[in-house]
Tab-separated table of C-alpha atoms in Angstrom:
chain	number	residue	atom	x	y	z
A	1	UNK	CA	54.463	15.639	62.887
A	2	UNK	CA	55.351	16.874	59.349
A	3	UNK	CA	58.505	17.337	57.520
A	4	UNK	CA	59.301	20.741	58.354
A	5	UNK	CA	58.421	20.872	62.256
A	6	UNK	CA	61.043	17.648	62.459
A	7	UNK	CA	63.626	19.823	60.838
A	8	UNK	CA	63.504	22.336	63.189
A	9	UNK	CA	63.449	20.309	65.868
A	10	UNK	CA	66.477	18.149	64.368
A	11	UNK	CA	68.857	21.418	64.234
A	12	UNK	CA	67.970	22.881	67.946
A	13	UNK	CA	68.930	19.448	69.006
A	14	UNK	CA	72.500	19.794	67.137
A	15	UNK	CA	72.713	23.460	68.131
A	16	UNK	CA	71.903	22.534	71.853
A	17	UNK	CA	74.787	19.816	72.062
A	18	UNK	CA	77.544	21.966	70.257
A	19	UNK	CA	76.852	24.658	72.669
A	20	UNK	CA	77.487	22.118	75.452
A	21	UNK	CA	80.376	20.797	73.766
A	22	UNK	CA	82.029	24.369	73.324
A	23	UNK	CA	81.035	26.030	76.195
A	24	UNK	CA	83.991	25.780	78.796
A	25	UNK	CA	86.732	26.855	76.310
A	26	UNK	CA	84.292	29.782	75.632
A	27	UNK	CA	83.732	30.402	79.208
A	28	UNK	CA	87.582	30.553	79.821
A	29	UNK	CA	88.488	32.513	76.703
A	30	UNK	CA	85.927	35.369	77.744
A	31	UNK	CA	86.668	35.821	81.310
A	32	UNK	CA	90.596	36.092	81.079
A	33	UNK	CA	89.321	39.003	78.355
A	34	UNK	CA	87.573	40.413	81.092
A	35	UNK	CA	91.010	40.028	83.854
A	36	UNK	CA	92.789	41.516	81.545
A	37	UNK	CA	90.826	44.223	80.983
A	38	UNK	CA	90.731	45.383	84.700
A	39	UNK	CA	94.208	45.156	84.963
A	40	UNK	CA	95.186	47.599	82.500
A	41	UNK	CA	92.122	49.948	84.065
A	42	UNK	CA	93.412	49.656	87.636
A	43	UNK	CA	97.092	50.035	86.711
A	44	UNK	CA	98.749	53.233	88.231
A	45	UNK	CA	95.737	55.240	89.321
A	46	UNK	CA	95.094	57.029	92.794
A	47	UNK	CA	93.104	54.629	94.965
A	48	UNK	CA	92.729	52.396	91.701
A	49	UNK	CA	92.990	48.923	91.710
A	50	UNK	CA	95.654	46.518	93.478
A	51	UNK	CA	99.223	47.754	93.388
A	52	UNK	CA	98.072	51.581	92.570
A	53	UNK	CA	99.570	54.675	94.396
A	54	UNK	CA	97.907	57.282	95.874
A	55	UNK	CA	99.069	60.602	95.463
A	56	UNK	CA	99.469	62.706	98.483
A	57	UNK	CA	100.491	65.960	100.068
A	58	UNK	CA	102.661	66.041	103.107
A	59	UNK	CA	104.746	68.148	105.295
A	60	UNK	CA	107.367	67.388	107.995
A	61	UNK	CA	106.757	67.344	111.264
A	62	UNK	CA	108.614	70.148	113.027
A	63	UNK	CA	108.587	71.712	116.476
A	64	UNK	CA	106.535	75.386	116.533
A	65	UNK	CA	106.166	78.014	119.512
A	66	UNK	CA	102.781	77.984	120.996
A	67	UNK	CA	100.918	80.523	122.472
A	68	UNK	CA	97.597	80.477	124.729
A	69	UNK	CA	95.988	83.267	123.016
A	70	UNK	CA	92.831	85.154	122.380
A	71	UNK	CA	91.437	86.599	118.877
A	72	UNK	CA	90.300	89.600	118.331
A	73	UNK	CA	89.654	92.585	115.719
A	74	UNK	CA	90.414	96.070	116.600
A	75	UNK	CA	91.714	99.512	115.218
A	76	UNK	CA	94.901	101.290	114.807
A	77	UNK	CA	94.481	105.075	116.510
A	78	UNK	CA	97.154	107.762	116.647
A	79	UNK	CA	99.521	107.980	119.693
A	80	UNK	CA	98.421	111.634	120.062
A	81	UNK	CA	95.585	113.829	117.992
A	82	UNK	CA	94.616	117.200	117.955
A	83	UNK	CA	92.355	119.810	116.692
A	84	UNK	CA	94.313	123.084	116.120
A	85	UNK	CA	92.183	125.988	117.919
A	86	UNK	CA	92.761	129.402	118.829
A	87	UNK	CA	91.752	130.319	122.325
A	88	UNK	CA	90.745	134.155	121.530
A	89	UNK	CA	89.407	135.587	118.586
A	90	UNK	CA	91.483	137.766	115.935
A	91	UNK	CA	92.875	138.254	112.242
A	92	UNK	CA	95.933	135.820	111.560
A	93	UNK	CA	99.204	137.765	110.417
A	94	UNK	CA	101.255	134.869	110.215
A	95	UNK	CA	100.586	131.402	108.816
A	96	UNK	CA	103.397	128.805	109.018
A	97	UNK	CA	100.913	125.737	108.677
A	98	UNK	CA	101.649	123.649	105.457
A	99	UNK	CA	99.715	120.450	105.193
A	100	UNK	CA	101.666	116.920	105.568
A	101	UNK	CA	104.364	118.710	106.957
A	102	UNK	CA	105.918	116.957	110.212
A	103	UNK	CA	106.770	119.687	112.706
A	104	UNK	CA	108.695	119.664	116.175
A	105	UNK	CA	107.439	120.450	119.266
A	106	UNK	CA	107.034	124.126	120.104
A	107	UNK	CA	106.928	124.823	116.755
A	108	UNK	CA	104.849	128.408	115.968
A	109	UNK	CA	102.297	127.667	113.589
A	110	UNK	CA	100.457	130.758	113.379
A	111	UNK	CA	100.562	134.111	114.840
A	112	UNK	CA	96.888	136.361	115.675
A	113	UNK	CA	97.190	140.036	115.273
A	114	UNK	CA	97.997	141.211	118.854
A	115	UNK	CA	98.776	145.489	118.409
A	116	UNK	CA	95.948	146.167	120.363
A	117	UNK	CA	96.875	144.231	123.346
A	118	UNK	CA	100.760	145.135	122.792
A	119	UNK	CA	99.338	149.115	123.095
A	120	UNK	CA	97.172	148.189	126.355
A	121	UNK	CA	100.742	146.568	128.126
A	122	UNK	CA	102.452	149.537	127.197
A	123	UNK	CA	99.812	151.909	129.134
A	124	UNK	CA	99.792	149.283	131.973
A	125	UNK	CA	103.412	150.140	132.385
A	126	UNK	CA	103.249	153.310	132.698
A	127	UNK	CA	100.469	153.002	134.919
A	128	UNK	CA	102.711	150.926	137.318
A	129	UNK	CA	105.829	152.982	136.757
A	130	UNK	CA	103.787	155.956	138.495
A	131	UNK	CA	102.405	153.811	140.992
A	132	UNK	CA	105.580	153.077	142.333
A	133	UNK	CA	107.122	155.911	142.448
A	134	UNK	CA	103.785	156.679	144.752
A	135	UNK	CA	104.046	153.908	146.663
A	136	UNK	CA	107.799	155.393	147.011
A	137	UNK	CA	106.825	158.682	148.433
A	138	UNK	CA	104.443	157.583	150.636
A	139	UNK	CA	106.316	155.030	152.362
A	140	UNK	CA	108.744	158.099	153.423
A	141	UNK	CA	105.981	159.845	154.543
A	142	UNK	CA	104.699	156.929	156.542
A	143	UNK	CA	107.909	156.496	158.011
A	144	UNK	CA	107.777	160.180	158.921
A	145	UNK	CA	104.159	159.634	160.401
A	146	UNK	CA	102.829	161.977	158.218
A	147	UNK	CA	100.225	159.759	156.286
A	148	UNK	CA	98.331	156.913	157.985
A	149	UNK	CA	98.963	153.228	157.019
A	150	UNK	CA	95.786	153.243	155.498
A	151	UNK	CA	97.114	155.544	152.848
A	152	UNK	CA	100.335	153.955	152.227
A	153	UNK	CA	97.746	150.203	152.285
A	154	UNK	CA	96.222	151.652	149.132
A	155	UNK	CA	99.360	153.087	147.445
A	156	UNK	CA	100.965	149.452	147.525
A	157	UNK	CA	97.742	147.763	146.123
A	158	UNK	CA	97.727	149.824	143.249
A	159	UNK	CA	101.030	148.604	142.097
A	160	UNK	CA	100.023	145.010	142.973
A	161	UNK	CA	96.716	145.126	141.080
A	162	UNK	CA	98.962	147.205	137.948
A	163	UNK	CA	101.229	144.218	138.001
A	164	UNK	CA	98.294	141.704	137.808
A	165	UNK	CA	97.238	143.267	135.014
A	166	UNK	CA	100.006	142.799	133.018
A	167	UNK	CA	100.437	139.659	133.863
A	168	UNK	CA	96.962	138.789	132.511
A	169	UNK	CA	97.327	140.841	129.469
A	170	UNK	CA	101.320	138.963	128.797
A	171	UNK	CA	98.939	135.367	129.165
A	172	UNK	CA	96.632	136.669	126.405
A	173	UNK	CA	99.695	137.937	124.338
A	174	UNK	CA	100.864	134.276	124.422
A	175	UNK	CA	98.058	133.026	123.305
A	176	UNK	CA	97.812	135.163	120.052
A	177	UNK	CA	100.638	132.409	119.174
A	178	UNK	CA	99.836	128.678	118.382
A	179	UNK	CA	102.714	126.922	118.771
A	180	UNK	CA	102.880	122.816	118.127
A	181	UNK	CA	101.593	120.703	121.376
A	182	UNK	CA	103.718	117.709	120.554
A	183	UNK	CA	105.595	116.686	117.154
A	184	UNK	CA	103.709	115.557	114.701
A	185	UNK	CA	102.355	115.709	111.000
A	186	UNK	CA	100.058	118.641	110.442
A	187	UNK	CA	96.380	117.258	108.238
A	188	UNK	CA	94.313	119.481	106.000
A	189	UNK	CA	94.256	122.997	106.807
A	190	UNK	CA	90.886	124.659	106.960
A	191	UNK	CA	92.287	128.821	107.151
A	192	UNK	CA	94.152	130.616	105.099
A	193	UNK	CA	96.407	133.903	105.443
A	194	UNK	CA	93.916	137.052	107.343
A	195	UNK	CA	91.340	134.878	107.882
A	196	UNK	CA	89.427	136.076	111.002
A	197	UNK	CA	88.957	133.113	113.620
A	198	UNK	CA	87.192	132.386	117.041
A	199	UNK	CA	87.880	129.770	119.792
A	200	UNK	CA	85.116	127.770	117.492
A	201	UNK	CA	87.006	127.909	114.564
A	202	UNK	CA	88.886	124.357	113.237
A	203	UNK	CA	92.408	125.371	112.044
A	204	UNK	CA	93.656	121.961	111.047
A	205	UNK	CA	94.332	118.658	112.824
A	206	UNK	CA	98.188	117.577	114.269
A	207	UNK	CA	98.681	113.843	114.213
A	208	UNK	CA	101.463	111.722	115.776
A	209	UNK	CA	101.775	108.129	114.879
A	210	UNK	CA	104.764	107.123	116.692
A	211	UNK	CA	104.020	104.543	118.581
A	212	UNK	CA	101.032	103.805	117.152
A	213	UNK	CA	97.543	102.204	119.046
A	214	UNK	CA	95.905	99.360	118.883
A	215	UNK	CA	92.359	99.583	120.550
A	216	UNK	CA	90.433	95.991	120.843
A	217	UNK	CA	88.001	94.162	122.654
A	218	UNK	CA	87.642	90.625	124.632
A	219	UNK	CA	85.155	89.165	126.110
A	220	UNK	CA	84.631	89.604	129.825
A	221	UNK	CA	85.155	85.916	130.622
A	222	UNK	CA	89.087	86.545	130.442
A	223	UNK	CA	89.012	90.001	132.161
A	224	UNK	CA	90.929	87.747	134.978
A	225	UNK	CA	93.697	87.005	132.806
A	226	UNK	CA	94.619	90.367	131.284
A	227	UNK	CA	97.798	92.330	132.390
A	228	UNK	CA	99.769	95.359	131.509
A	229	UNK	CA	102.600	94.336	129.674
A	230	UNK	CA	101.041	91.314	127.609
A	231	UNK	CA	102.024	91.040	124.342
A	232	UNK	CA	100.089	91.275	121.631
A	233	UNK	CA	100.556	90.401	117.605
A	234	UNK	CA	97.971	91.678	115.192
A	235	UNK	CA	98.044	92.136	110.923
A	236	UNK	CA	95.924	94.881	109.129
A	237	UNK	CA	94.199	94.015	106.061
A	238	UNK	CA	96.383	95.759	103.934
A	239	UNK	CA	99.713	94.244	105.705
A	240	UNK	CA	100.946	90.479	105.640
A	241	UNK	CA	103.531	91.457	107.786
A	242	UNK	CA	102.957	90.529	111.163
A	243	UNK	CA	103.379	93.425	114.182
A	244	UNK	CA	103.942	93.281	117.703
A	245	UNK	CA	102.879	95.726	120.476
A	246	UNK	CA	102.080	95.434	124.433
A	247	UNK	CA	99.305	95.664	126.068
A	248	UNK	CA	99.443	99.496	127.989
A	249	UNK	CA	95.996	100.470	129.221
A	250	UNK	CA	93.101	98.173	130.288
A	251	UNK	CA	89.179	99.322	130.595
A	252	UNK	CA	88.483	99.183	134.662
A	253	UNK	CA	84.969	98.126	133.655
A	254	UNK	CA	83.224	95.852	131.197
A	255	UNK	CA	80.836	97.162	128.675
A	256	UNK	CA	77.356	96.201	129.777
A	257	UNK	CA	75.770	95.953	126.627
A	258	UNK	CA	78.372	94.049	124.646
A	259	UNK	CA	79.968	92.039	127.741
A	260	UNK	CA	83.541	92.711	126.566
A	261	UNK	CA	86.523	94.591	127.865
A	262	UNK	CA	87.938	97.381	125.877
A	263	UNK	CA	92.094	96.897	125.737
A	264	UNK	CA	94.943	99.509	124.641
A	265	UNK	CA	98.817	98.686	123.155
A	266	UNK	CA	101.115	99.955	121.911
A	267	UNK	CA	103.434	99.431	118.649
A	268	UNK	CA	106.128	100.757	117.436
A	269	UNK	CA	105.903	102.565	114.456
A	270	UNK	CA	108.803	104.593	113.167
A	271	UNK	CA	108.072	104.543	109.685
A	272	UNK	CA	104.613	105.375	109.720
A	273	UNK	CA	102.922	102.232	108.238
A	274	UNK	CA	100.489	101.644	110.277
A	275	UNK	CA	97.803	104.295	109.558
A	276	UNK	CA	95.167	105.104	112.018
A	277	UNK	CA	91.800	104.014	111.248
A	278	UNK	CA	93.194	100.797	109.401
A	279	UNK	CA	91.383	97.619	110.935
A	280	UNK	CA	93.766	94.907	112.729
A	281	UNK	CA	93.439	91.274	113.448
A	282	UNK	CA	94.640	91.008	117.185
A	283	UNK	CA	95.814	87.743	118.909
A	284	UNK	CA	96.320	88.627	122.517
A	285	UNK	CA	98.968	86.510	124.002
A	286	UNK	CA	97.751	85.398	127.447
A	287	UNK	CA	100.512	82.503	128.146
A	288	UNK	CA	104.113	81.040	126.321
A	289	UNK	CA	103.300	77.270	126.468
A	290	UNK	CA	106.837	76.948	124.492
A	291	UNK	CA	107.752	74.390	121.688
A	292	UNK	CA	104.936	71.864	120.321
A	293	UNK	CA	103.933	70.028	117.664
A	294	UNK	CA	101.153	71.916	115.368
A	295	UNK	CA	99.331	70.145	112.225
A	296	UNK	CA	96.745	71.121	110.239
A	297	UNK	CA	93.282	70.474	111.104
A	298	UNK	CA	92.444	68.564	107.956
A	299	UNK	CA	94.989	66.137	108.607
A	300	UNK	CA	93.338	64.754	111.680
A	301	UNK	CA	90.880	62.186	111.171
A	302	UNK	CA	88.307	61.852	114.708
A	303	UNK	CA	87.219	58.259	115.310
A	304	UNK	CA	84.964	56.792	117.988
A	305	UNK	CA	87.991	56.166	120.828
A	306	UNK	CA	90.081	59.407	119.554
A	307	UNK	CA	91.406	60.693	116.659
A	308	UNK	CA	94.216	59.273	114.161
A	309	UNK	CA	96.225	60.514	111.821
A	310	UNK	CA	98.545	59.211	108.269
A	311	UNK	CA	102.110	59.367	107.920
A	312	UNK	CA	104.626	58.030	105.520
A	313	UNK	CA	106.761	54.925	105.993
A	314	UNK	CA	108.686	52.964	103.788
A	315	UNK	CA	106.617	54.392	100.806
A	316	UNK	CA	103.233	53.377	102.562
A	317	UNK	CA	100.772	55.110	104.433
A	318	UNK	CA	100.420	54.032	107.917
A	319	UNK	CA	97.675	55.038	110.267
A	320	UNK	CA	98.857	56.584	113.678
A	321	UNK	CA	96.884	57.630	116.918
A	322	UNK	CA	97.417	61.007	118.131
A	323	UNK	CA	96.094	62.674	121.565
A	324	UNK	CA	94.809	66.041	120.804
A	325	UNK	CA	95.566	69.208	122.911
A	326	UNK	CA	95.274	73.040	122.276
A	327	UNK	CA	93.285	73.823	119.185
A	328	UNK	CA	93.579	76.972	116.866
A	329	UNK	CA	91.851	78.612	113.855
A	330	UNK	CA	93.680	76.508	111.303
A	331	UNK	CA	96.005	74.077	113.487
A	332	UNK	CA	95.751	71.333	116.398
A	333	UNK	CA	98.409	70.408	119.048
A	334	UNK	CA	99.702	67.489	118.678
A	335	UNK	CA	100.705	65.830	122.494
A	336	UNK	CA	101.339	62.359	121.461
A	337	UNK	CA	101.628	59.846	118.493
A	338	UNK	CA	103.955	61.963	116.491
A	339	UNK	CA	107.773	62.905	116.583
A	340	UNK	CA	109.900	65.788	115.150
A	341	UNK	CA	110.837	64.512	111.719
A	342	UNK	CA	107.593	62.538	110.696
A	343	UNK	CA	106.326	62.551	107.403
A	344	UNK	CA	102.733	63.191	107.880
A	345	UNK	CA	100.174	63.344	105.137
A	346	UNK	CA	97.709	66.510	104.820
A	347	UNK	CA	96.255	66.524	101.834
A	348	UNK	CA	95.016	63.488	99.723
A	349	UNK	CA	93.414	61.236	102.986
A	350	UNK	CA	90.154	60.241	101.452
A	351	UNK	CA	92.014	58.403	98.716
A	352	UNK	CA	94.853	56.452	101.243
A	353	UNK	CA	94.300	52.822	102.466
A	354	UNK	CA	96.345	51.530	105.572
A	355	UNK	CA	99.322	50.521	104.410
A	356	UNK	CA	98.880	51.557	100.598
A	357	UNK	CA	101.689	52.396	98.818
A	358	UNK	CA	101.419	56.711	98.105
A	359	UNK	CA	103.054	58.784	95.529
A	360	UNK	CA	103.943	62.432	97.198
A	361	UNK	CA	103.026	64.904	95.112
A	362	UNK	CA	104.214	67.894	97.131
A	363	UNK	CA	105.987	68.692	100.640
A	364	UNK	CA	104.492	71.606	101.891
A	365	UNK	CA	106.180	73.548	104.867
């Protein structure tokens, strides 16, 4: 071995035992660096390390009516809706129809040119006025015996059939006057002053809106369970007020192609906001259950013997079984595991540990 090789070999040898000589207070020095470290990382975060607080979202438990109900979508129609048409043909003389006007009942909304048939009743009663005085004479001269009864048959039919004359004639006088069905608001009008209409003609359309309809559909499986007189509540998608109406007309059959059952209510709608046409979202009320407990969906966690749920104690979360009952679109009945006045957490569940401390962020109602 040579000079140089035993001068490495001399300094790895004093490197090596220094190393071991140092090593422990190295060892300790580094890993309380390290402790240290993850403290400060794991202090005050959601979920973080021990002693952090998870922030949550909760809401207080509070007692809410609940309904066994059905949903639906349907459509708001008028109470009443007419075309405006003229039952004989003729020249209009008078036009009283002014669009988006509301009008009464019996109102006259336009009048047809009628001098021909006022001239024809005016012959007609002359016509009768002789007959009479005929059938006059000749019942003195049948009391007299000096006509048969025959003749004095024929004189008395003459005024009758006069007399149904007129009377035909006065019915087609009427009708040379459109008067208003029902009160309503009069739509676009589609004639204007001497305009020369038939029975085919479309005048304009007379709408009524008060109550208004609400035409929807369920399927045939609760056919059983439908009655006049159920309530109903239903939105339309321009509304977030909520309506009410009951339930007035039912479909005696079920549609065979969609296997549903077409259902009629009415609302009350005095100030016109609900338009016909507009869609509605319907919930047909079936059956009051009364007060219960209703929670969000998201809050309930399901687990392999039930469900649970995570409400605030002391500062901490603590886990809670809950038996499920009636579920809705957005909510779940609660029958057991929670009471009026609970603190129970809905938002934020991923992140809580049994029994870890929470920060609440936000009480929603």
């Amino acid at each position: 071995m040579n000079k140089i090789t035993k001068t490495i070999v001399s300094l790895l040898v004093i490197v090596l035992i220094l190393g071991i000589a140092f090593y422990p207070k190295v060892k300790k020095t580094f890993f309380a660096e390290k402790k240290e470290e993850g403290k400060e990382k794991g202090k005050g975060g959601p979920g973080g390390g021990k002693g952090g607080k998870t922030t949550v979202v909760v809401m207080v438990v509070k007692s809410t009516r609940l309904d066994d109900m059905i949903n639906s979508t349907g459509s708001i129609l008028p109470n009443e809706e007419v075309e405006i048409r003229s039952e004989i043909a003729g020249r209009i003389i008078q036009l009283n129809i002014k669009e988006g006007d509301v009008v009464q009942k019996g109102t006259i909304l336009l009048h047809i040119n009628d001098d021909d048939l006022q001239a024809r009743l005016r012959k007609l009663g002359y016509n009768k006025k002789l007959a009479e005085d005929n059938e006059a004479r000749q019942k003195v001269l049948l009391q007299k015996e000096a006509i048969s009864q025959r003749e004095y048959d024929i004189a008395v039919n003459s005024v009758n059939t006069i007399s149904a004359d007129i009377e035909d004639l006065k019915a087609q006088i009427l009708k040379t006057t459109i008067r208003a069905p029902f009160s309503g608001t009069v739509g676009f009008r589609y004639v204007s002053m001497g305009s020369y209409i038939s029975p085919t003609t479309k005048i304009a359309t007379l709408t009524n809106t008060n109550p208004a309809k609400i035409e929807f559909s369920i399927p045939a499986k609760y056919a059983s369970q439908i009655r006049k007189g159920n309530t109903i509540e239903f939105v339309t998608e321009n509304e977030t007020k909520t309506y009410a109406g009951k339930v007035y007309a039912i479909d005696p059959k079920i549609d065979p192609l969609t296997r549903t059952l077409q259902i009629r209510a009415l609302s009350p709608n005095p100030g016109g906001v609900l338009v016909p046409g507009a869609f509605a979202k319907v919930n047909l009320i079936l059956k009051t259950k009364g007060s219960a407990i209703l929670v969000p969906t998201e809050a309930v966690i399901p687990e392999s013997k039930g469900s649970k749920v995570f409400v605030v104690k002391n500062g901490k979360a603590v886990s809670t079984k809950v038996e499920l009952g009636t579920r809705g679109e957005k909510n779940v009945e609660i029958l057991s595991g929670l009471s009026i006045g609970d603190t129970l957490i809905t938002n934020g569940i991923i992140q809580v540990k049994p029994d870890g401390e929470v920060d609440i962020k936000e009480v929603v109602q």
